[in-house]
Amino acid sequence: MDIRLEEAIKLLWLREEGWDERELAPINKYSINERDYRELVKKGYAEEKDGRWVLTDQGRHIGSEIIRRLRLAEWLFSEIIETDSRFSNEAACRLEHILTEEATERICILFGHPRVCPHGKPIPRGKCCGKQKTDLKPFLLPLYHLRENESAKIISINIDDRRIKHKMASFGLIPGVCVKIKKRRPVFLIEMDGSVFSVEEKIAEKIFVKRT
Amino acid sequence: MHNHGLPLKTEKIKKKIVLVGNPNVGKSVIFNHLTGKYVTVSNYPGTTVEIYRGFLKGSGENVLVIDSPGVQSLLARTEDEKVTVSILLEEDPDVVVLIADAKNLKRAFLLLFELKLFNFPTVLVLNMWDEAKMRGIEIDEKKLSSLLGIPVIKTVAIHGRGIRELFMSVEKASVPEIDFSFDKKIEKVIKDIKKIIKEPIERERGILHLFLSGEKISEERLKNKLKEKDFKRILKIREDLEKILPEPIEFVLISDINKNVQKILDGVIVKREKIYKNKITEFLDKFMIHPFWGYIFLGFVLFLLYEFVGVLGAGVFVDFLENKVFGKFINPFIIKIFNLLPLPSVIKEFFVGEFGVFTMALTYGLAIIFPVIITFFIAFGILEDSGYFPRLATLLNNFFKKIGLSGRAVLPMLLGLGCDTMATVTTRTLETKKEKIIVTFLLALGIPCSAQMGVIMALMSGVSFSAFLIWAFAISFNILLVGFLASKIIKGKESFFLMEIPPLRVPSFQNILFKTMARLEWYLKEVIPIFILGTAILFIMDKTHILARLEDLFKPVVKNILGLPKEAAIGFIMGFLRRDYGAAGFYRLKEMGLLNVSQLIVSMVTITLFIPCIANFLIIIKERGLKTAVYISLFIIPYAVFIGFIIRIILEKWPV
Ligand SMILES: Nc1nc2c(ncn2[C@@H]2O[C@H](COP(=O)(O)OP(=O)(O)OP(=O)(O)O)[C@@H](O)[C@H]2O)c(=O)[nH]1
Ligand SMILES: [Mg+2]
Ligand SMILES: [Zn+2]
């Protein structure tokens, strides 16, 4: 698909996500304008509602793929290539148009199927995200694979159980914080900011971290 | 076991102070300082599971102080946390004293931000100052105080340091000045809801915070306030928000706050490199939860416990009190006095006869059980305050999983050894309903409380150690078996294990003393009266020959199934009142020479598994509902007899 069209879809998506024009302006590098939106309408990706452009289901479907590529690419730049966040945004923005479906999926696996981008914005789920097993080793390790006395930063928490997530968050165990493994058996003992928690294996398997 | 809410003259109260904070940060220690009362202090999260009220010392009953269960966040998860949230909403305190662990201020700040949403005037207490210092943590409390615009007080509560400053700062409490905003989508939703509410309600922003997470009291408030149509609209708004957020709402709310907290703290906390390390506690810490040595250590602890409680308490002390003090002096003396008095013989017998208030109730209660529970509570208090229990929970988690529980359930089960009734209330700290039911059930079934264990130990200590081991094995085996089966039958969400482990601490002599005294007071106030009541009932049944008839009635069960003398029926009848009292009934039979070793084991196992005491039964109704309470009892009685029967058969084949 044409880059301009993809950018236009992206902008509409972000607008629906709650971004205002002031925030969108710097992102709009291709100066997308009314003409592009009308083009989207022609192709059936968007429609006009109450004087605003909104995505159709078809447009939203494409949009979710674009956003997914974009935000997974952000992970790639911020955690592996470790560029400054300003540049990583820009780089990701380019990459988003050329990533193949397969490459996207592999990034998703590498990062443990993250639900949010490094800035906390949601990443639409992909086909790979439901499945657990894969031969590809994630670049991010589950906490479970760390050795005693190793330290790591929590990158994503791939747990569906709401209760566990709630408890982890209230302990302050959220993406971005650093933890240290004190013990692996009989259960995991992890230390964070001077507090020690015991975490059973089942949970440690689903917390994805990056060694520090 | 505790002094619950006291009758309050509400009209005199001018000010309400609520103590809140993360679990195990020293709230109860501070409550004790502020009010001069004693509520239990222990070194594990979840000691306080109910609210306690007292008056600020020197306020002449004008200022009410409330101690609350520890919470991580006001978006409560467990029942005990919900108690705290509801007290904040319902009491509407004039001052909230937020108690923080100075070692980990970040955790308390999550609460501070949430309290700010409610606009509660707040005082921030940085407790455990001693431990923070040892870890090289410096906090600039003046800067923090001017940054937040609230009093910030450093304390070492266990040594009473900083408490005076706290007393004085309560007057100066004010709403913290924190400026931050949540994720855009959330802020937008809040704005939308506010528009629907129109005229602002009290503590609006806080209520909405809770409402978004699905909390019930706030939902109820909004429902009462709004027209039905409007209420439905805000429910819809919440539902829509849920759909567009990448994570559950409460996760986003808490994470958003946590991300902002760090910014404030960066300028006020300094961590020095040098960190003081205590080699001994570090070693012990590793040892206690080692997958192999941990069990050796547990065995060692149990051995010491047996030596201290079983041999010293139940052997030496009981022997001394029962045979010397009561047997030689007190009882003969009292009997003599009654014989001198010109009273009808029925009255005399009521006090000093076979089922006499002095010769039975008080002798059992004071000479046999008392020494055992004193030694038990001292030993138990030391274990509680050291921080061993959370480590034991960690060690046993994998094991507990097999019976459908998480390691978290170890705590209430252990507390059951002190008092099953109190422990049943502690199930509030558990995550799932399924876990709560199973633990309540197992407590009622087979965890012997201190008083009961006291009699059993006193009974067994004179007989043989192997008899005691057989009893202990039979009980543990049954708990595991029933737990395993229950976890298969009872449906519910799977439990998970994620808990905070407090540091190991050297128990303070003073706290052990106060705690033991408080528990003995409970014993004297709640248990002894029941013993006296029970004895009076027995006395009447004996005089009216109902007892003899009941003995005949129960004979098929007692004699044919359990192989016990028919007099043993008295033990079981007494057991309906309290299990420990029932066990005491068997003590009498043994003294009369009616029980041999096998019969002793059979009767002890049966009475241990027997129906929970009345107080426990009432608490089960309160916490779990009447239906569950009845089901549990209906299962337990025949089951206890059945197991007694099995033990009898086994012991007949292989006598000890
Ligand atoms: N070193 C040190 N220990 C303290 C201090 N204050 C309290 N403790 C210990 O911390 C532990 C917990 O104290 P509690 O008062 O029971 O804590 P709590 O906040 O009421 O705990 P919950 O009721 O479980 O929420 C106990 O072992 C206390 O002895 C302190 O200032 N310094
Ligand atoms: Mg407490
Ligand atoms: Zn995926």
Short mmCIF file of C-alpha atoms in Angstrom, two decimals, chain A residues 16-20 23 115-116 119-123 148 157 159-175 177 182-183 185-187 189 192-203, chain B residues 72-73 75-77 103-104 106-107 110 135 183-185 242 244-251 254-255 258-259 262 271 285-286 289-291 394-395 397-398 401 408 431-432 493-501:
data_model
loop_
_atom_site.label_atom_id
_atom_site.label_comp_id
_atom_site.label_asym_id
_atom_site.label_seq_id
_atom_site.Cartn_x
_atom_site.Cartn_y
_atom_site.Cartn_z
CA GLU A 16 -9.32 7.77 17.74
CA GLU A 17 -6.85 6.80 20.45
CA GLY A 18 -7.25 10.27 21.90
CA TRP A 19 -4.32 12.22 20.51
CA ASP A 20 -5.08 15.85 19.78
CA GLU A 23 0.40 16.15 19.37
CA ARG A 115 0.85 -5.37 25.13
CA VAL A 116 2.16 -1.85 25.15
CA HIS A 119 5.77 4.64 25.95
CA GLY A 120 2.84 2.66 27.30
CA LYS A 121 0.60 2.89 24.22
CA PRO A 122 -1.35 -0.25 23.37
CA ILE A 123 -0.10 -2.65 20.73
CA GLU A 148 20.78 -16.18 41.07
CA ILE A 157 4.28 -8.83 31.75
CA ILE A 159 -0.05 -12.51 32.08
CA ASP A 160 -3.75 -12.67 31.38
CA ASP A 161 -4.88 -13.20 34.96
CA ARG A 162 -6.10 -9.82 36.09
CA ARG A 163 -5.65 -10.61 39.76
CA ILE A 164 -1.96 -11.32 39.37
CA LYS A 165 -1.37 -8.19 37.34
CA HIS A 166 -3.21 -6.08 39.87
CA LYS A 167 -1.16 -7.48 42.70
CA MET A 168 2.10 -7.03 40.83
CA ALA A 169 1.28 -3.42 40.02
CA SER A 170 0.37 -2.66 43.60
CA PHE A 171 3.73 -4.03 44.68
CA GLY A 172 5.29 -1.71 42.12
CA LEU A 173 6.36 -4.59 39.89
CA ILE A 174 5.62 -2.93 36.55
CA PRO A 175 7.51 -2.60 33.26
CA VAL A 177 11.61 -1.37 37.17
CA LYS A 182 17.98 -13.68 45.13
CA LYS A 183 16.96 -17.28 44.91
CA ARG A 185 14.22 -22.46 44.48
CA PRO A 186 11.87 -23.51 46.07
CA VAL A 187 10.25 -20.44 44.50
CA LEU A 189 12.78 -14.65 45.47
CA MET A 192 13.21 -4.65 44.20
CA ASP A 193 14.10 -1.40 45.96
CA GLY A 194 14.88 -3.25 49.16
CA SER A 195 11.65 -5.26 49.26
CA VAL A 196 11.77 -9.00 48.74
CA PHE A 197 8.98 -10.95 47.09
CA SER A 198 8.44 -14.63 46.58
CA VAL A 199 7.08 -15.34 43.14
CA GLU A 200 6.08 -18.76 42.01
CA GLU A 201 7.46 -20.27 38.80
CA LYS A 202 4.19 -20.01 36.95
CA ILE A 203 4.39 -16.23 37.24
CA GLN B 72 -0.88 -1.86 48.90
CA SER B 73 -3.25 0.45 47.10
CA LEU B 75 -7.80 -0.31 44.73
CA ALA B 76 -8.20 -3.17 47.15
CA ARG B 77 -7.96 -6.80 46.20
CA LYS B 103 13.29 1.65 53.31
CA ASN B 104 10.79 1.71 50.54
CA LYS B 106 7.92 4.35 46.71
CA ARG B 107 5.36 1.83 47.87
CA LEU B 110 1.26 4.99 45.67
CA ARG B 135 20.86 0.20 54.35
CA ASP B 183 -3.32 8.52 31.00
CA LYS B 184 -5.24 10.78 28.62
CA LYS B 185 -8.01 8.32 28.09
CA GLU B 242 -12.04 -1.04 29.58
CA ILE B 244 -9.79 0.68 24.65
CA LEU B 245 -7.16 0.26 27.36
CA PRO B 246 -4.36 -2.20 26.61
CA GLU B 247 -4.33 -3.44 30.19
CA PRO B 248 -6.95 -3.84 32.93
CA ILE B 249 -8.09 -0.44 34.29
CA GLU B 250 -6.72 -0.95 37.79
CA PHE B 251 -3.35 -1.93 36.35
CA ILE B 254 -1.68 2.01 39.54
CA SER B 255 1.07 1.94 36.92
CA ASN B 258 3.92 4.50 40.09
CA LYS B 259 5.56 6.11 37.08
CA GLN B 262 9.73 8.19 40.99
CA LYS B 271 21.29 5.95 48.54
CA ASP B 285 17.59 -16.28 55.57
CA LYS B 286 19.12 -18.60 52.98
CA ILE B 289 14.05 -21.43 52.67
CA HIS B 290 16.64 -23.78 51.26
CA PRO B 291 14.82 -26.59 49.41
CA THR B 394 7.64 -19.83 50.78
CA LEU B 395 9.23 -23.16 51.60
CA ASN B 397 4.28 -23.36 48.71
CA ASN B 398 5.00 -26.20 46.29
CA LYS B 401 -0.19 -26.35 45.84
CA ARG B 408 -0.08 -17.82 51.59
CA GLU B 431 -6.88 -14.37 47.35
CA THR B 432 -9.58 -16.77 46.28
CA LYS B 493 -10.28 -19.87 40.54
CA GLU B 494 -6.78 -21.20 40.76
CA SER B 495 -4.66 -19.64 43.47
CA PHE B 496 -1.28 -18.10 42.88
CA PHE B 497 1.67 -17.30 45.08
CA LEU B 498 3.14 -13.84 45.14
CA MET B 499 3.92 -12.42 48.53
CA GLU B 500 6.23 -10.00 50.22
CA ILE B 501 8.85 -11.37 52.60
#
